[in-house]
Coordinates of C-alpha atoms and ligand atoms in Angstrom, one line a residue:
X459 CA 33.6 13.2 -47.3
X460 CA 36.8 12.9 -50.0
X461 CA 38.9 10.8 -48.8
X462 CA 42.5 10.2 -50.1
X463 CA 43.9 13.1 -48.3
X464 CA 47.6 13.6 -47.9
X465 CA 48.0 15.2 -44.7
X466 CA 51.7 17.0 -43.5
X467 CA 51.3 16.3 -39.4
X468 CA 54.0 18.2 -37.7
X469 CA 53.8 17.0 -33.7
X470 CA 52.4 14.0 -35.1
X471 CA 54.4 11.6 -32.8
X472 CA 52.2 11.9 -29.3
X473 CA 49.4 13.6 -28.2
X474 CA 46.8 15.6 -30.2
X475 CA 49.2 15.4 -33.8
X476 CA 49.3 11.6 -33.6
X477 CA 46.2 11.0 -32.5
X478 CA 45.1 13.2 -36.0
X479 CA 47.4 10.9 -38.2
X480 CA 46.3 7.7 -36.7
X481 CA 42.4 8.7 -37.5
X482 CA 42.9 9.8 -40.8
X483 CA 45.3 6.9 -41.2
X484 CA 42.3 5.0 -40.2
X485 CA 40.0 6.1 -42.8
X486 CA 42.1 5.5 -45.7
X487 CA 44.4 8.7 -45.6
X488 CA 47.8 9.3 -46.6
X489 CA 49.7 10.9 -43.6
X490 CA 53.5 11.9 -43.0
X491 CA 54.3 13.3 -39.4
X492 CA 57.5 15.2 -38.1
X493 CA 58.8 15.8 -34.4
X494 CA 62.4 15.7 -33.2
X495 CA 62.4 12.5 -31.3
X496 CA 63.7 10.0 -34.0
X497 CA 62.7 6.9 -31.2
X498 CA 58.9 8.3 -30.9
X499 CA 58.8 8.7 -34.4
X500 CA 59.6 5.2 -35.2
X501 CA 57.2 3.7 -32.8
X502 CA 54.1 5.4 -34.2
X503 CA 54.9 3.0 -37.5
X504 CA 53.7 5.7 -39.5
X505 CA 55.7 7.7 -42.6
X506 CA 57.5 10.4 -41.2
X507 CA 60.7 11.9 -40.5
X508 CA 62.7 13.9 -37.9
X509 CA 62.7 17.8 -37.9
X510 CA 62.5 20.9 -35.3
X511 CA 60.0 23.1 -36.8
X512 CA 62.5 26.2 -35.4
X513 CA 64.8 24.7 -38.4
X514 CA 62.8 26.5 -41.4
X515 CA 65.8 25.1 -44.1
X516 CA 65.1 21.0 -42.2
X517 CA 61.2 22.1 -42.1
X518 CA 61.2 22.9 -46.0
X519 CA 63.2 19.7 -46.9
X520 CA 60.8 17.0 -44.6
X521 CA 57.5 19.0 -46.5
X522 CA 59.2 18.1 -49.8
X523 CA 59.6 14.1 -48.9
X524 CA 56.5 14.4 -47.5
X525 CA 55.3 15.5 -51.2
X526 CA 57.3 13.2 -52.8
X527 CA 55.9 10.6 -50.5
X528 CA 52.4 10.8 -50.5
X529 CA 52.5 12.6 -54.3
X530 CA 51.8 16.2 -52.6
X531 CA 49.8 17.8 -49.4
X532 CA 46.7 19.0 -49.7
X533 CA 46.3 19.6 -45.7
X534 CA 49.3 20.5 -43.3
X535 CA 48.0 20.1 -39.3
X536 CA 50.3 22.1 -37.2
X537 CA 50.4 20.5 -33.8
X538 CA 54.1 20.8 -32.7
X539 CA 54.3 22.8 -29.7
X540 CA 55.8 23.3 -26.2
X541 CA 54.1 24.8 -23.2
X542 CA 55.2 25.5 -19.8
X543 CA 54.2 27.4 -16.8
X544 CA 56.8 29.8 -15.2
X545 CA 56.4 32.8 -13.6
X546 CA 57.4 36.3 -15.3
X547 CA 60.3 37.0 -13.7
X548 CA 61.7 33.7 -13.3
X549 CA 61.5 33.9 -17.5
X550 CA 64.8 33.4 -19.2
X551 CA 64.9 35.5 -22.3
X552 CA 66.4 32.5 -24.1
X553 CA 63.1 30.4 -22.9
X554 CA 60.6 33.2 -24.4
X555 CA 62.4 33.1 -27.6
X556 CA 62.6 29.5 -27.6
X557 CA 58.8 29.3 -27.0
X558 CA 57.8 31.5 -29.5
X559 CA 59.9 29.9 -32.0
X560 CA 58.4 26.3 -31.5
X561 CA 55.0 27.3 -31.2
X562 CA 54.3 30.5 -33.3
X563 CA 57.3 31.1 -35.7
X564 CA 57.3 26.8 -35.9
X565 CA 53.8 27.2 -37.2
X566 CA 54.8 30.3 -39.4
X567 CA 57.5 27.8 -41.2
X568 CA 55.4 24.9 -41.8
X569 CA 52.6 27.4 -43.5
X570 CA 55.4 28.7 -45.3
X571 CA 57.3 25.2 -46.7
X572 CA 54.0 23.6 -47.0
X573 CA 52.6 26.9 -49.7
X574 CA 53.4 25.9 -52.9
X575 CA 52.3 22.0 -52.6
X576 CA 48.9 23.8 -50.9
X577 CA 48.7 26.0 -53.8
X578 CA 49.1 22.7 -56.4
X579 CA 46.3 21.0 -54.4
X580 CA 44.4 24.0 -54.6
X581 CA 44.2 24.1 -58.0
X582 CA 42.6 20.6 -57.9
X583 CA 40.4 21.1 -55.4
X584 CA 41.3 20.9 -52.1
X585 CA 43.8 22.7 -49.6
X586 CA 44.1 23.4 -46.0
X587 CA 45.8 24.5 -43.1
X588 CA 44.6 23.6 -39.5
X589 CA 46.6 25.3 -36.8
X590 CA 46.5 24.3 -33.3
X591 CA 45.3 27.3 -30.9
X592 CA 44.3 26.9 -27.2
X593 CA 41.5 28.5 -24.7
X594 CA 44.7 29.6 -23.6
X595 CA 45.2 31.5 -27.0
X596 CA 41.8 33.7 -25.3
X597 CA 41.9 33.4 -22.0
X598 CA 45.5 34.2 -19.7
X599 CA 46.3 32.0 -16.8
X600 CA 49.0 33.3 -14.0
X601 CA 52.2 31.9 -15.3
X602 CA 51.5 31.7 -19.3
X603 CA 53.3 34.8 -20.1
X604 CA 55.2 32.2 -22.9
X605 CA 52.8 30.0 -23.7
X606 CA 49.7 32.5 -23.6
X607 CA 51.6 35.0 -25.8
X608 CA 52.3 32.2 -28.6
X609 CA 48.5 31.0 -28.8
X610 CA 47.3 34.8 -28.6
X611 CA 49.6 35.4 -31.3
X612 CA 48.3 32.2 -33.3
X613 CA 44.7 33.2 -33.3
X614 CA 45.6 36.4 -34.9
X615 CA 48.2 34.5 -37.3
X616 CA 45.6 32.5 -38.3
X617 CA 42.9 34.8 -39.0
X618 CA 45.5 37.1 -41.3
X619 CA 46.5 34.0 -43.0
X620 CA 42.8 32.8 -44.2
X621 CA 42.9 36.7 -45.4
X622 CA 45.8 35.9 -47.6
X623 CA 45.8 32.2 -49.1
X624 CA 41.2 32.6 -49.5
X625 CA 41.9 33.6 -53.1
X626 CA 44.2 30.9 -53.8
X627 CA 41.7 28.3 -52.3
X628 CA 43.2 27.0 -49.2
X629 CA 41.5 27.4 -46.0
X630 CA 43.3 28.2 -42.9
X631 CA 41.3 27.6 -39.6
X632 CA 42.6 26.8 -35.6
X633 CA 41.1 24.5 -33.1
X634 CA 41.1 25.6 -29.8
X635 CA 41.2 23.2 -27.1
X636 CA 40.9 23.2 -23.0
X637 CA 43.0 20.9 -21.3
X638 CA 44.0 17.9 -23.3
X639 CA 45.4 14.9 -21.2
X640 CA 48.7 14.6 -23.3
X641 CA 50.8 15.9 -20.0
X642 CA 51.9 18.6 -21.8
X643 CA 53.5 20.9 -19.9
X644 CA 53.7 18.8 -17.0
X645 CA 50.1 19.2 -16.5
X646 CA 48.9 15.1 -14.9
X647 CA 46.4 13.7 -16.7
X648 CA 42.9 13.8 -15.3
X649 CA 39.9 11.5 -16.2
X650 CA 37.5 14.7 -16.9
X651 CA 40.0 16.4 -19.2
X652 CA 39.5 16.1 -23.2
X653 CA 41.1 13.0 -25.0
X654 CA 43.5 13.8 -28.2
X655 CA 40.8 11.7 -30.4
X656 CA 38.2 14.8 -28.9
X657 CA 40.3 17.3 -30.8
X658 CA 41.5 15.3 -33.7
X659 CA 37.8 15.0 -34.6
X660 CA 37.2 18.7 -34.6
X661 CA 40.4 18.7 -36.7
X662 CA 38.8 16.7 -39.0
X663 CA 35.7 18.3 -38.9
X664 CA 37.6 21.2 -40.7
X665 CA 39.4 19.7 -43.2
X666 CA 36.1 17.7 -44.1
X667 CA 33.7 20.7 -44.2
X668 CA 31.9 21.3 -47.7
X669 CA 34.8 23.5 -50.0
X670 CA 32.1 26.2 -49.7
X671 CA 32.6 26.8 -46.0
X672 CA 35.6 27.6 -44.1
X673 CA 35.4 26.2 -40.3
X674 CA 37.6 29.2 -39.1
X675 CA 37.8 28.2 -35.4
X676 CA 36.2 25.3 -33.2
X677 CA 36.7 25.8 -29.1
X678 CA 36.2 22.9 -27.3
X679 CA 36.1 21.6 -23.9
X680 CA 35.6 19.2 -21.5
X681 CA 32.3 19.0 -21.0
X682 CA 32.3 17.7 -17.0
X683 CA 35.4 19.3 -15.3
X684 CA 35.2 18.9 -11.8
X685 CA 32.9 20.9 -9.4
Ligands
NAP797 N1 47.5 19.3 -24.2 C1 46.7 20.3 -24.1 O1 46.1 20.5 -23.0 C2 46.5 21.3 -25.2 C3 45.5 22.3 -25.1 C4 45.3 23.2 -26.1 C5 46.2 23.2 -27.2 N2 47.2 22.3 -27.2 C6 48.1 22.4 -28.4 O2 48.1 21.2 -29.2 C7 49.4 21.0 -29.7 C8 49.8 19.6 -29.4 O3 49.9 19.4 -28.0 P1 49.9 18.0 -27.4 O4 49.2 18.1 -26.1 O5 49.5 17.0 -28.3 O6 51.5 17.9 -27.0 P2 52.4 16.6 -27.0 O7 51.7 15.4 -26.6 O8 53.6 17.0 -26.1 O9 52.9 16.5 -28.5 C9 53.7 17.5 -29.0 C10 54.3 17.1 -30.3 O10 55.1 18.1 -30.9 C11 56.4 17.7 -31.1 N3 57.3 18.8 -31.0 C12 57.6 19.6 -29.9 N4 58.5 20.5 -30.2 C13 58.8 20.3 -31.5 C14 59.7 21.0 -32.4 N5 60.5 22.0 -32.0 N6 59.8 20.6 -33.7 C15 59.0 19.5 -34.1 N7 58.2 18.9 -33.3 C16 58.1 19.3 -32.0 C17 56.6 16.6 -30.1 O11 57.6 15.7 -30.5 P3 59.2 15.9 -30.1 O12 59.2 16.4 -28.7 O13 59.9 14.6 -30.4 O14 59.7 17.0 -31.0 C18 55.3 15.9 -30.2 O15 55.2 15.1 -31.3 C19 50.3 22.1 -29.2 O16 50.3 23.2 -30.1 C20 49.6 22.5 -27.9 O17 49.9 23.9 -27.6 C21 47.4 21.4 -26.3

């Protein structure tokens, strides 16, 4: 394993995001992570700044500090997201468009701001680009017409974009978790359900697989739900 990474965390304040900066924080990394709450942000003591990945223009100027910060980014994790549960009808069209632009056009901007540090890191060695799916991004549940749609959409994303950056040398692959007890979503955390470390592992896992092989896409899930 190389360590010495410098890792772009968007949604790196709670959940699944900070629980990836805090491990590879742990190891020796260099992280800088980016939400919208500037009082969460503070309290993970980590490098960082405020930034709503919707904003492509803020997006592109929190990758560059986070360049000039860490002296590049040779792995952006995209794990800012919003999910919710509402019937189809009761859907807003303001609240479909505001999904899809946190979780698959908030993904799209990061890729984009983060390219040409990627394609600098590339040419040294090492670049990647680790999306957060979902089981929901395969399977439908009754009420995820928003959030179903965005991590349907992001598997596909993701699979065209390891088509296009391959040749430059940056790998693109998406972990694809079950239930995660972050209470996203609303949904109450439950002993059985995965922990954020569970999924920042197979995030890791990614970005430290051998530069011959691409880790497209880990599922996982908890391994006792109930009865
Ligand atoms: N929890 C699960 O069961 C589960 C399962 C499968 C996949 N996932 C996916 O994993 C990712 C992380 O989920 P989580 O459970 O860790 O959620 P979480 O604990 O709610 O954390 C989400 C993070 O994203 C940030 N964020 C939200 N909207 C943002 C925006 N517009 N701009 C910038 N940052 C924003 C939040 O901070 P601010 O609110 O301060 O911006 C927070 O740091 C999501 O993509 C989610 O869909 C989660």
């Amino acid at each position: 394993v190389k360590v010495g990474r410098r890792v772009f965390v968007t949604g790196g304040t709670a959940g699944i995001g900070l629980a990836t900066a805090r491990a590879l924080a742990a190891r020796g990394d260099q992280v800088f992570v980016c939400a919208r709450d500037a009082a969460r942000l503070a309290a993970t003591g980590l490098p960082g700044a405020t930034c709503d990945v919707r904003d492509a223009a803020q997006l592109g100027r929190v990758a560059a500090a986070a360049a000039e910060c860490m002296g590049g980014i040779d792995a952006l994790v995209n794990s800012a997201g919003i999910a919710w549960i509402t019937p189809f009808e009761a859907i807003a069209p303001e609240a479909f468009a505001s999904i899809l632009a946190v979780n698959l056009a908030g993904t799209f901007n990061a890729c984009h701001v983060a390219l040409p540090f990627l394609k600098q890191a590339a040419a040294t060695g090492q670049a990647d680009i680790v999306n957060l799916g979902s089981r929901s991004g395969r399977y439908a549940f009754k009420g995820g017409v928003g959030y179903n749609t965005t991590k349907f959409g992001l598997q596909g994303f993701t699979e065209a974009l390891f088509l296009d950056l391959a040749p430059l040398g940056i790998r693109v692959g998406l972990v694809a978790p079950g239930t995660v007890g972050t209470g996203l979503g609303g949904t109450a955390p439950e002993s059985w359900h995965l922990a954020p470390e569970d999924v920042a592992g197979a995030i890791l896992a990614l970005l430290d697989a051998d530069r011959r092989a691409s880790l497209n896409w880990i599922e996982l899930r908890p391994a006792r739900p109930p009865a």
